[in-house]
Amino acid sequence: MTVTATSVGQSDQLEPPIAPAARGPRLVRLVPALAAALSGVLLYVSFPPRTLWWLALPAFAVFGWVLRGRSWKAGLGLGYLFGLGFLLPLLVWTGVEVGPGPWIALVVIEAVFVALVGAGVAAVSRLPAWPVWAAAVWIADEAARARVPFRGFPWGKIAFGQADGVFLPLAAVGGTPVLGFAVVLCGFGLYEAGRVAVETRRTREVRRSAAAVALLSVAVPVVAAVAARPLVSDKAEDGTATVAVIQGNVPRLGLEFNAQRRAVLDYHARETERLAAEVKAGKVPQPDFVLWPENSSDVDPFANADAADVIDKAAKAIGVPISVGGVVERDGKLLNEQILWDPDKGALDTYDKRQVQPFGEYLPLRSLLGAINKDWTTMVRQDFSRGDKPGVFDIDGSKVGLATCYEAAFDWAVRDTVTHGAQMISVPSNNATFDRSEMTYQQLAMSRVRAVEHSRTVTVPVTSGVSAIIMPDGKITQKTGMFVADSLVQKVPLRSSETPATRLGILPEIALVLVAAGGLGWAVAAGARGRRAGGV
């Protein structure tokens, strides 16, 4: 029998076409993956600068639909896709000046945490009252992200997307963990309500327990938020203070502004002197004190007499103390420091930033990174040291708590200023390196949540915008534009009472982590029993 080359080639190379019926199931299998990624994008859209906070609910509803009843391995992959959909656009600002490499690396790592949430939610989704266990798993994951690696990165907490939402009063009940838990529970509850409704219509039978879980998962967070509204108040308890927030602007965008440190200092001094002229002319009220942003004096005023003279001249012009954000070298340590500068006595008090930013203010694994690529170590030539004491400035009887920039994302860093007596909070920041990205709006939303969480006025002085004054009820009363020189002056309430969130501190988070652990333990035990029964 003779076989021609042509016939062999055809038999080896040609395959029967895939029938439409075969392609269909393949496409169907892609639906959960696509839904997971898109629901992550939907969650991102719920975050500032948009005020679409309510989109977090359908985002978690779809996420619940994707995960319910699946294996933990499938949940791991679907959770990772959800994390990528959420974090890739949310954190794009991290690559504004240093390129996409660090941005993508950060997202790839942080999305692993969300993947673990997916695995956990899939595992507990077969339990009774699964939305409760699933929401607790999400908050337990946020607790982990806020602590590891490199002392944590809590950016993207669900609570930080809710500054305009109806759930915001819950921040005063139990801080960001309780606020986030309520939102996630309501989202999963929405899916459960829809699932129960579809099942009831199909079977003509009402499963009362499932219907009750769905109803309570949606209703309880909303009712609790309404019940918590009396905790939110902007009334003065210890009188008022007239504060001035200075935004001096920077010479140009980007990292290169650090090469012009003296110009940044001059800009802030000039804006303060302009404000002093307006006060003298009676156009604005005399402030009790002035707040400058982080990095407003990258020239060390303790080592450079000319920088000290510039600050001193500005303080004398306005006639009140100024909180100056300086970069200071002391005892061989580089410090990101707030300096309370009095017009008559000079520097009176200091606060050293405690939660310094990895890869921005210090370089973890410096020797390893240097061995891989020496250029990477030039991004942070000298590591900043951490302070070890809470910052509260007593300015003529007004106690101002300090949480410098990145610290506003960390529950403990804001709370302990209040427990150490702060009657208002200032969050001096420097966002100039992130251009006109969404970063400054995301951080501003954090400060709004902190205002409600601790029932304190929060001021946000920023080098290049958006600077703002926030009332204890979370409302912004004044704000600046971006990359403009401006000042804000306002009489604000001083408060000393503590919210339940302030008093409870970390306890609500611990409780929710234990709930998550209990649900996961139950799911594992139930799975083991099922496997043994199947083996028999």
Coordinates of C-alpha atoms in Angstrom, one line a residue:
M1 CA 0.0 0.0 0.0
T2 CA 1.4 3.3 -1.0
V3 CA 0.8 6.4 1.1
T4 CA 1.5 9.8 -0.6
A5 CA 3.2 12.7 1.2
T6 CA 0.1 14.8 0.6
S7 CA -2.2 12.3 2.3
V8 CA 0.2 12.1 5.3
G9 CA 0.4 15.8 5.6
Q10 CA -3.3 16.2 5.5
S11 CA -3.9 13.6 8.1
D12 CA -1.3 15.1 10.5
Q13 CA -2.2 18.8 10.1
L14 CA -6.0 18.9 9.6
E15 CA -8.2 18.6 12.7
P16 CA -12.0 18.4 12.7
P17 CA -13.5 21.8 13.4
I18 CA -14.9 22.4 16.8
A19 CA -18.6 22.2 16.8
P20 CA -20.5 25.2 18.1
A21 CA -22.0 23.0 20.9
A22 CA -18.4 22.2 22.0
R23 CA -17.3 25.9 22.0
G24 CA -20.3 26.9 24.1
P25 CA -19.3 25.1 27.3
R26 CA -15.8 26.5 27.0
L27 CA -17.2 30.1 26.8
V28 CA -19.5 29.4 29.7
R29 CA -16.6 28.3 31.8
L30 CA -15.0 31.7 31.3
V31 CA -18.0 33.5 32.7
P32 CA -17.0 33.2 36.4
A33 CA -13.5 34.4 35.7
L34 CA -14.7 37.4 33.7
A35 CA -17.3 38.2 36.3
A36 CA -14.7 38.1 39.1
A37 CA -12.4 40.5 37.3
L38 CA -15.2 42.9 36.3
S39 CA -16.7 42.9 39.8
G40 CA -13.3 43.9 41.0
V41 CA -13.3 46.8 38.6
L42 CA -16.8 47.7 39.8
L43 CA -15.5 47.9 43.4
Y44 CA -12.7 50.2 42.2
V45 CA -15.3 52.5 40.6
S46 CA -17.0 52.9 44.0
F47 CA -13.9 54.6 45.4
P48 CA -13.0 58.3 45.3
P49 CA -12.8 60.6 43.5
R50 CA -16.1 59.2 42.4
T51 CA -19.0 59.3 44.9
L52 CA -20.5 56.0 43.7
W53 CA -20.0 54.3 47.1
W54 CA -23.1 52.1 46.6
L55 CA -21.4 50.2 43.7
A56 CA -19.5 48.3 46.3
L57 CA -22.7 46.4 47.1
P58 CA -23.3 45.0 43.6
A59 CA -19.5 44.3 43.3
F60 CA -19.7 42.0 46.4
A61 CA -23.0 40.6 45.2
V62 CA -21.4 39.4 42.0
F63 CA -18.3 38.3 43.8
G64 CA -20.6 36.2 46.1
W65 CA -22.3 34.7 43.0
V66 CA -18.9 33.8 41.5
L67 CA -17.6 32.1 44.7
R68 CA -20.6 30.4 46.3
G69 CA -20.4 26.6 46.2
R70 CA -17.0 26.4 44.5
S71 CA -13.9 24.6 45.8
W72 CA -11.3 26.6 47.7
K73 CA -8.9 26.1 44.8
A74 CA -11.3 27.7 42.3
G75 CA -12.0 30.5 44.9
L76 CA -8.2 31.1 45.0
G77 CA -8.0 31.8 41.3
L78 CA -11.3 33.8 41.1
G79 CA -10.3 35.8 44.1
Y80 CA -7.0 36.7 42.5
L81 CA -8.8 37.9 39.4
F82 CA -11.1 40.0 41.6
G83 CA -8.1 41.5 43.3
L84 CA -6.4 42.4 40.0
G85 CA -9.6 44.0 38.8
F86 CA -9.8 46.1 41.9
L87 CA -6.2 46.9 42.7
L88 CA -4.7 47.5 39.3
P89 CA -6.7 50.7 38.6
L90 CA -6.9 51.7 42.3
L91 CA -3.1 51.8 42.8
V92 CA -2.0 53.0 39.3
W93 CA -0.7 56.2 41.0
T94 CA 2.1 54.3 42.5
G95 CA 3.7 54.1 39.1
V96 CA 3.2 57.8 38.1
E97 CA 6.9 58.8 38.4
V98 CA 8.8 55.5 38.8
G99 CA 7.2 53.5 35.9
P100 CA 4.8 50.5 35.8
G101 CA 7.2 48.0 37.3
P102 CA 6.7 48.9 41.0
W103 CA 3.0 49.4 40.4
I104 CA 2.5 46.0 38.9
A105 CA 4.7 44.3 41.5
L106 CA 2.7 45.9 44.3
V107 CA -0.6 44.8 42.8
V108 CA 0.6 41.3 42.1
I109 CA 1.6 40.9 45.7
E110 CA -1.5 42.6 47.2
A111 CA -3.8 40.6 45.0
V112 CA -2.5 37.4 46.7
F113 CA -4.3 38.5 49.8
V114 CA -7.6 38.9 47.9
A115 CA -7.0 35.4 46.4
L116 CA -6.9 34.0 49.9
V117 CA -10.2 35.8 50.6
G118 CA -11.6 34.1 47.5
A119 CA -10.5 30.7 48.8
G120 CA -12.0 31.5 52.3
V121 CA -15.3 32.7 51.0
A122 CA -15.7 29.7 48.8
A123 CA -15.0 27.5 51.8
V124 CA -17.6 29.1 54.1
S125 CA -20.2 29.6 51.3
R126 CA -21.8 26.2 52.1
L127 CA -22.3 27.1 55.7
P128 CA -25.6 28.4 57.2
A129 CA -25.6 32.2 57.4
W130 CA -22.6 32.2 55.0
P131 CA -22.7 36.0 54.2
V132 CA -21.7 36.7 57.8
W133 CA -18.7 34.3 57.7
A134 CA -17.7 35.5 54.2
A135 CA -17.8 39.2 55.3
A136 CA -15.7 38.4 58.3
V137 CA -13.2 36.6 56.1
W138 CA -12.8 39.8 54.0
I139 CA -12.1 41.9 57.1
A140 CA -9.6 39.4 58.5
D141 CA -7.8 39.7 55.2
E142 CA -7.8 43.5 55.5
A143 CA -6.3 43.1 59.0
A144 CA -3.5 41.0 57.6
R145 CA -2.8 43.4 54.7
A146 CA -2.5 46.2 57.2
R147 CA 0.3 44.5 58.9
V148 CA 2.4 42.4 56.4
P149 CA 4.6 42.6 54.6
F150 CA 6.8 45.5 55.6
R151 CA 4.5 46.7 58.4
G152 CA 1.5 46.5 56.1
F153 CA -0.3 48.4 53.3
P154 CA -4.0 49.1 54.2
W155 CA -4.7 51.1 51.1
G156 CA -8.0 49.9 49.5
K157 CA -9.8 49.1 52.7
I158 CA -13.5 49.0 51.9
A159 CA -14.2 51.6 54.6
F160 CA -12.1 54.1 52.7
G161 CA -14.5 54.0 49.8
Q162 CA -17.5 54.9 52.0
A163 CA -16.9 58.6 52.9
D164 CA -20.0 59.6 51.1
G165 CA -22.1 56.5 51.9
V166 CA -25.0 55.8 54.3
F167 CA -22.8 53.3 56.2
L168 CA -20.3 56.0 57.3
P169 CA -21.7 56.5 60.9
L170 CA -20.6 52.9 61.6
A171 CA -17.0 54.2 61.6
A172 CA -17.8 55.7 65.0
V173 CA -19.1 52.4 66.3
G174 CA -16.1 50.2 65.5
G175 CA -13.8 51.9 63.2
T176 CA -12.8 50.8 59.7
P177 CA -13.3 47.1 60.4
V178 CA -17.0 47.5 61.4
L179 CA -17.7 49.9 58.6
G180 CA -16.1 47.6 56.0
F181 CA -17.8 44.5 57.5
A182 CA -21.2 46.2 57.1
V183 CA -20.7 47.0 53.5
V184 CA -19.3 43.6 52.5
L185 CA -22.1 41.8 54.5
C186 CA -24.8 43.9 52.7
G187 CA -23.2 43.1 49.3
F188 CA -23.1 39.3 50.0
G189 CA -26.6 39.6 51.4
L190 CA -27.9 41.1 48.2
Y191 CA -26.7 38.1 46.2
E192 CA -28.2 35.7 48.8
A193 CA -31.5 37.5 48.6
G194 CA -31.5 37.2 44.8
R195 CA -30.5 33.6 45.0
V196 CA -33.3 32.8 47.4
A197 CA -35.9 34.6 45.3
V198 CA -34.9 32.7 42.2
E199 CA -34.9 29.4 44.0
T200 CA -38.3 30.1 45.6
R201 CA -39.7 30.9 42.2
R202 CA -38.3 27.7 40.7
T203 CA -39.3 25.3 43.5
R204 CA -42.4 27.1 44.7
E205 CA -41.1 26.6 48.2
V206 CA -39.8 29.1 50.7
R207 CA -36.8 28.2 52.8
R208 CA -37.4 30.4 55.7
S209 CA -34.0 30.2 57.3
A210 CA -32.2 31.1 54.0
A211 CA -34.7 34.0 53.5
A212 CA -34.2 35.2 57.0
V213 CA -30.4 35.2 56.5
A214 CA -30.7 37.1 53.3
L215 CA -33.0 39.7 54.7
L216 CA -31.0 40.3 57.9
S217 CA -27.7 40.5 56.0
V218 CA -29.1 43.4 54.0
A219 CA -31.2 45.0 56.7
V220 CA -29.0 44.9 59.7
P221 CA -26.1 46.9 58.3
V222 CA -28.5 49.6 57.1
V223 CA -30.5 49.8 60.3
A224 CA -27.2 49.8 62.3
A225 CA -25.9 52.7 60.3
V226 CA -29.1 54.7 60.9
A227 CA -29.0 53.9 64.6
A228 CA -25.4 55.1 64.7
R229 CA -26.1 58.5 63.3
P230 CA -26.4 60.2 66.8
L231 CA -22.8 59.3 67.3
V232 CA -21.9 61.7 64.5
S233 CA -21.7 65.4 65.6
D234 CA -19.8 68.6 64.7
K235 CA -20.7 70.5 67.9
A236 CA -17.8 72.0 69.9
E237 CA -17.2 70.5 73.3
D238 CA -14.0 72.4 74.3
G239 CA -14.6 75.6 72.5
T240 CA -13.2 76.4 69.0
A241 CA -10.0 77.2 67.3
T242 CA -9.4 79.2 64.2
V243 CA -7.0 77.3 62.1
A244 CA -5.1 78.2 58.9
V245 CA -4.0 75.5 56.4
I246 CA -1.3 76.5 54.0
Q247 CA -0.7 75.0 50.6
G248 CA 2.4 76.6 49.1
N249 CA 2.6 74.4 45.9
V250 CA 5.8 73.1 44.3
P251 CA 7.9 74.5 41.5
R252 CA 7.0 71.7 39.1
L253 CA 5.5 68.2 39.1
G254 CA 7.2 65.0 39.9
L255 CA 10.2 63.7 41.9
E256 CA 12.5 66.5 40.6
F257 CA 10.8 68.9 43.0
N258 CA 13.0 67.5 45.7
A259 CA 16.0 69.0 44.0
Q260 CA 14.3 72.4 44.6
R261 CA 13.8 72.0 48.4
R262 CA 14.5 75.6 49.2
A263 CA 11.9 76.8 46.6
V264 CA 9.2 74.6 48.3
L265 CA 10.0 76.2 51.6
D266 CA 10.0 79.7 50.1
Y267 CA 6.6 79.0 48.5
H268 CA 5.0 78.1 51.8
A269 CA 6.6 81.0 53.6
R270 CA 5.3 83.3 50.9
E271 CA 1.8 82.0 51.1
T272 CA 1.8 82.4 54.9
E273 CA 3.0 86.0 54.5
R274 CA 0.3 86.6 51.9
L275 CA -2.3 85.3 54.4
A276 CA -0.8 87.6 57.1
A277 CA -1.3 90.6 54.9
E278 CA -5.0 89.6 54.4
V279 CA -5.4 89.2 58.1
K280 CA -3.9 92.6 58.7
A281 CA -6.3 94.0 56.1
G282 CA -9.2 92.5 57.9
K283 CA -10.2 90.2 55.0
V284 CA -9.8 87.0 56.9
P285 CA -9.8 86.3 60.7
Q286 CA -6.6 85.9 62.7
P287 CA -5.8 82.2 63.1
D288 CA -4.8 80.7 66.4
F289 CA -2.2 78.6 64.6
V290 CA -1.0 77.6 61.1
L291 CA -0.5 74.2 59.7
W292 CA 2.0 73.5 56.9
P293 CA 2.2 70.2 55.0
E294 CA 4.7 67.4 55.1
N295 CA 8.0 68.2 53.3
S296 CA 7.2 72.0 53.4
S297 CA 10.8 72.4 54.6
D298 CA 13.0 69.7 53.2
V299 CA 15.9 72.0 54.2
D300 CA 16.7 71.1 57.8
P301 CA 16.1 74.3 59.8
F302 CA 18.1 73.0 62.7
A303 CA 21.2 72.6 60.5
N304 CA 20.6 75.5 58.1
A305 CA 20.2 79.0 59.6
D306 CA 18.8 80.4 56.3
A307 CA 15.9 77.9 56.4
A308 CA 15.3 78.7 60.1
D309 CA 15.2 82.5 59.2
V310 CA 12.6 81.9 56.5
I311 CA 10.3 79.9 58.9
D312 CA 10.9 82.4 61.6
K313 CA 10.0 85.4 59.4
A314 CA 6.8 83.7 58.3
A315 CA 5.8 82.9 61.9
K316 CA 6.4 86.5 63.0
A317 CA 4.4 87.8 60.0
I318 CA 1.3 85.7 60.9
G319 CA 2.0 86.1 64.7
V320 CA 1.1 82.6 65.7
P321 CA 2.8 79.2 65.9
I322 CA 3.3 77.2 62.7
S323 CA 3.5 73.4 62.5
V324 CA 6.2 72.9 59.8
G325 CA 6.9 69.6 58.0
G326 CA 10.6 69.2 57.9
V327 CA 13.3 66.7 56.9
V328 CA 15.7 66.6 59.8
E329 CA 18.9 64.8 60.5
R330 CA 19.5 64.2 64.2
D331 CA 22.0 61.8 65.9
G332 CA 22.7 60.2 62.6
K333 CA 19.1 59.5 61.9
L334 CA 17.0 61.0 59.0
L335 CA 13.5 61.9 60.3
N336 CA 10.3 63.0 58.7
E337 CA 9.4 65.5 61.3
Q338 CA 6.7 68.0 62.3
I339 CA 8.1 71.0 64.1
L340 CA 6.0 73.4 66.2
W341 CA 7.6 76.8 65.5
D342 CA 6.7 79.7 67.7
P343 CA 7.2 83.3 66.4
D344 CA 9.0 84.3 69.6
K345 CA 10.7 81.1 70.9
G346 CA 11.4 79.2 67.7
A347 CA 11.1 75.4 67.7
L348 CA 9.0 74.3 70.8
D349 CA 8.1 70.6 70.0
T350 CA 8.6 67.9 67.4
Y351 CA 6.8 64.8 66.2
D352 CA 8.7 62.1 64.1
K353 CA 6.7 60.1 61.7
R354 CA 6.3 56.5 62.9
Q355 CA 4.8 54.7 60.0
V356 CA 7.3 55.4 57.2
Q357 CA 6.6 54.2 53.7
P358 CA 8.5 51.2 52.3
F359 CA 10.2 51.9 49.0
G360 CA 9.4 55.6 49.4
E361 CA 11.0 56.6 52.8
Y362 CA 13.0 53.4 53.4
L363 CA 14.1 50.5 51.3
P364 CA 13.4 47.0 52.6
L365 CA 15.8 44.2 51.6
R366 CA 18.3 46.9 50.5
S367 CA 21.2 44.5 50.1
L368 CA 19.2 42.0 48.1
L369 CA 17.7 44.6 45.8
G370 CA 21.2 46.1 45.3
A371 CA 22.6 42.7 44.3
I372 CA 19.9 42.4 41.7
N373 CA 20.0 46.0 40.4
K374 CA 22.2 48.7 41.9
D375 CA 20.0 51.4 40.3
W376 CA 17.1 50.4 42.5
T377 CA 18.9 51.4 45.7
T378 CA 19.4 55.0 44.4
M379 CA 15.6 55.5 44.7
V380 CA 16.0 55.8 48.5
R381 CA 19.6 56.7 49.2
Q382 CA 19.1 56.9 53.0
D383 CA 16.4 55.3 55.0
F384 CA 14.2 57.4 57.2
S385 CA 14.1 56.3 60.9
R386 CA 10.8 55.8 62.7
G387 CA 9.6 57.9 65.6
D388 CA 8.4 56.2 68.7
K389 CA 5.9 58.6 70.4
P390 CA 2.4 59.8 69.4
G391 CA 2.3 63.3 68.1
V392 CA 0.1 65.8 70.0
F393 CA 1.0 69.5 69.9
D394 CA -0.4 71.7 72.6
I395 CA -0.8 75.0 70.8
D396 CA -2.1 77.7 73.2
G397 CA -4.4 75.2 74.9
S398 CA -5.6 73.5 71.6
K399 CA -4.3 69.9 71.4
V400 CA -3.6 68.9 67.8
G401 CA -3.0 65.3 67.0
L402 CA -0.6 64.5 64.1
A403 CA -0.8 61.7 61.6
T404 CA 1.6 62.4 58.8
C405 CA 0.4 61.4 55.3
Y406 CA 0.8 57.6 54.9
E407 CA -0.1 57.2 58.6
A408 CA -3.7 58.2 58.0
A409 CA -4.2 54.7 56.4
F410 CA -3.4 53.0 59.7
D411 CA -6.0 52.7 62.4
W412 CA -3.6 52.8 65.3
A413 CA -1.6 55.8 64.1
V414 CA -4.7 58.0 64.1
R415 CA -6.4 56.5 67.2
D416 CA -3.5 57.0 69.6
T417 CA -3.3 60.7 69.0
V418 CA -6.9 60.9 70.3
T419 CA -6.3 58.6 73.2
H420 CA -3.3 60.9 74.1
G421 CA -5.6 64.0 74.2
A422 CA -6.0 65.3 70.7
Q423 CA -9.0 67.6 70.3
M424 CA -8.5 67.8 66.5
I425 CA -6.3 66.0 64.0
S426 CA -4.0 67.2 61.3
V427 CA -2.8 65.0 58.4
P428 CA 0.1 66.9 56.8
S429 CA 0.8 65.3 53.5
N430 CA 2.9 65.6 50.3
N431 CA 1.3 64.2 47.2
A432 CA 3.4 66.2 44.6
T433 CA 5.2 63.1 43.4
F434 CA 1.9 61.5 42.3
D435 CA 1.0 64.2 39.8
R436 CA -2.8 64.7 39.3
S437 CA -3.6 61.1 40.0
E438 CA -6.5 59.8 42.2
M439 CA -4.1 59.3 45.1
T440 CA -4.9 62.6 46.8
Y441 CA -8.6 62.0 46.7
Q442 CA -8.3 58.5 48.1
Q443 CA -6.2 59.9 50.9
L444 CA -8.7 62.7 51.5
A445 CA -11.5 60.1 51.9
M446 CA -9.4 58.3 54.5
S447 CA -9.3 61.5 56.5
R448 CA -13.0 62.0 56.2
V449 CA -13.5 58.5 57.6
R450 CA -11.1 59.2 60.5
A451 CA -13.0 62.4 61.3
V452 CA -16.2 60.4 61.9
E453 CA -14.4 57.4 63.5
H454 CA -13.0 59.6 66.3
S455 CA -15.5 62.6 66.1
R456 CA -12.7 65.1 65.5
T457 CA -12.1 67.9 63.1
V458 CA -9.4 66.9 60.6
T459 CA -7.3 69.3 58.6
V460 CA -5.3 68.1 55.6
P461 CA -2.5 70.5 54.6
V462 CA -0.9 69.3 51.4
T463 CA 2.0 70.7 49.4
S464 CA 0.2 70.7 46.1
G465 CA -3.4 69.7 46.7
V466 CA -6.0 68.8 47.6
S467 CA -5.8 70.5 51.0
A468 CA -9.0 70.5 53.1
I469 CA -10.8 71.2 56.3
I470 CA -13.1 68.4 57.4
M471 CA -15.7 68.6 60.2
P472 CA -16.2 65.8 62.8
D473 CA -19.2 64.6 60.8
G474 CA -16.9 63.9 57.8
K475 CA -18.1 66.9 55.7
I476 CA -15.5 68.9 53.8
T477 CA -16.2 72.6 54.4
Q478 CA -13.2 74.0 52.5
K479 CA -10.7 72.7 50.0
T480 CA -8.1 73.9 47.5
G481 CA -7.5 73.0 44.0
M482 CA -4.4 70.9 42.8
F483 CA -1.1 72.5 42.1
V484 CA -2.1 76.0 43.2
A485 CA -0.9 78.2 46.1
D486 CA -3.7 78.8 48.5
S487 CA -4.7 79.0 52.2
L488 CA -7.8 78.0 54.2
V489 CA -8.9 79.7 57.4
Q490 CA -11.8 78.5 59.5
K491 CA -13.1 78.3 63.0
V492 CA -13.4 74.6 63.9
P493 CA -14.9 72.7 66.9
L494 CA -12.6 71.2 69.5
R495 CA -13.9 67.9 71.0
S496 CA -12.7 65.6 73.8
S497 CA -15.3 62.9 74.1
E498 CA -14.4 59.5 72.7
T499 CA -16.5 57.5 70.3
P500 CA -17.1 53.7 70.9
A501 CA -14.6 53.2 68.1
T502 CA -11.9 55.2 69.9
R503 CA -12.6 53.4 73.2
L504 CA -12.7 49.9 71.7
G505 CA -9.7 50.3 69.5
I506 CA -8.6 47.0 68.0
L507 CA -11.2 44.8 69.7
P508 CA -13.8 44.9 66.9
E509 CA -11.2 43.8 64.4
I510 CA -10.1 41.0 66.7
A511 CA -13.7 39.9 67.1
L512 CA -14.2 39.8 63.3
V513 CA -11.0 37.9 62.8
L514 CA -12.2 35.3 65.4
V515 CA -15.5 35.0 63.5
A516 CA -13.7 34.4 60.3
A517 CA -11.5 31.8 62.0
G518 CA -14.6 30.1 63.4
G519 CA -16.3 30.0 60.0
L520 CA -13.2 28.6 58.3
G521 CA -12.7 26.0 61.0
W522 CA -16.4 24.9 60.7
A523 CA -16.0 24.7 56.9
V524 CA -12.9 22.6 57.1
A525 CA -14.5 20.3 59.7
A526 CA -17.7 19.9 57.6
G527 CA -15.6 19.1 54.5
A528 CA -13.7 16.4 56.4
R529 CA -16.9 14.9 57.6
G530 CA -18.3 14.9 54.1
R531 CA -15.2 13.2 52.7
R532 CA -15.4 10.5 55.4
A533 CA -19.1 9.9 54.7
G534 CA -18.4 9.7 51.0
G535 CA -15.6 7.1 51.6
V536 CA -18.0 4.9 53.6

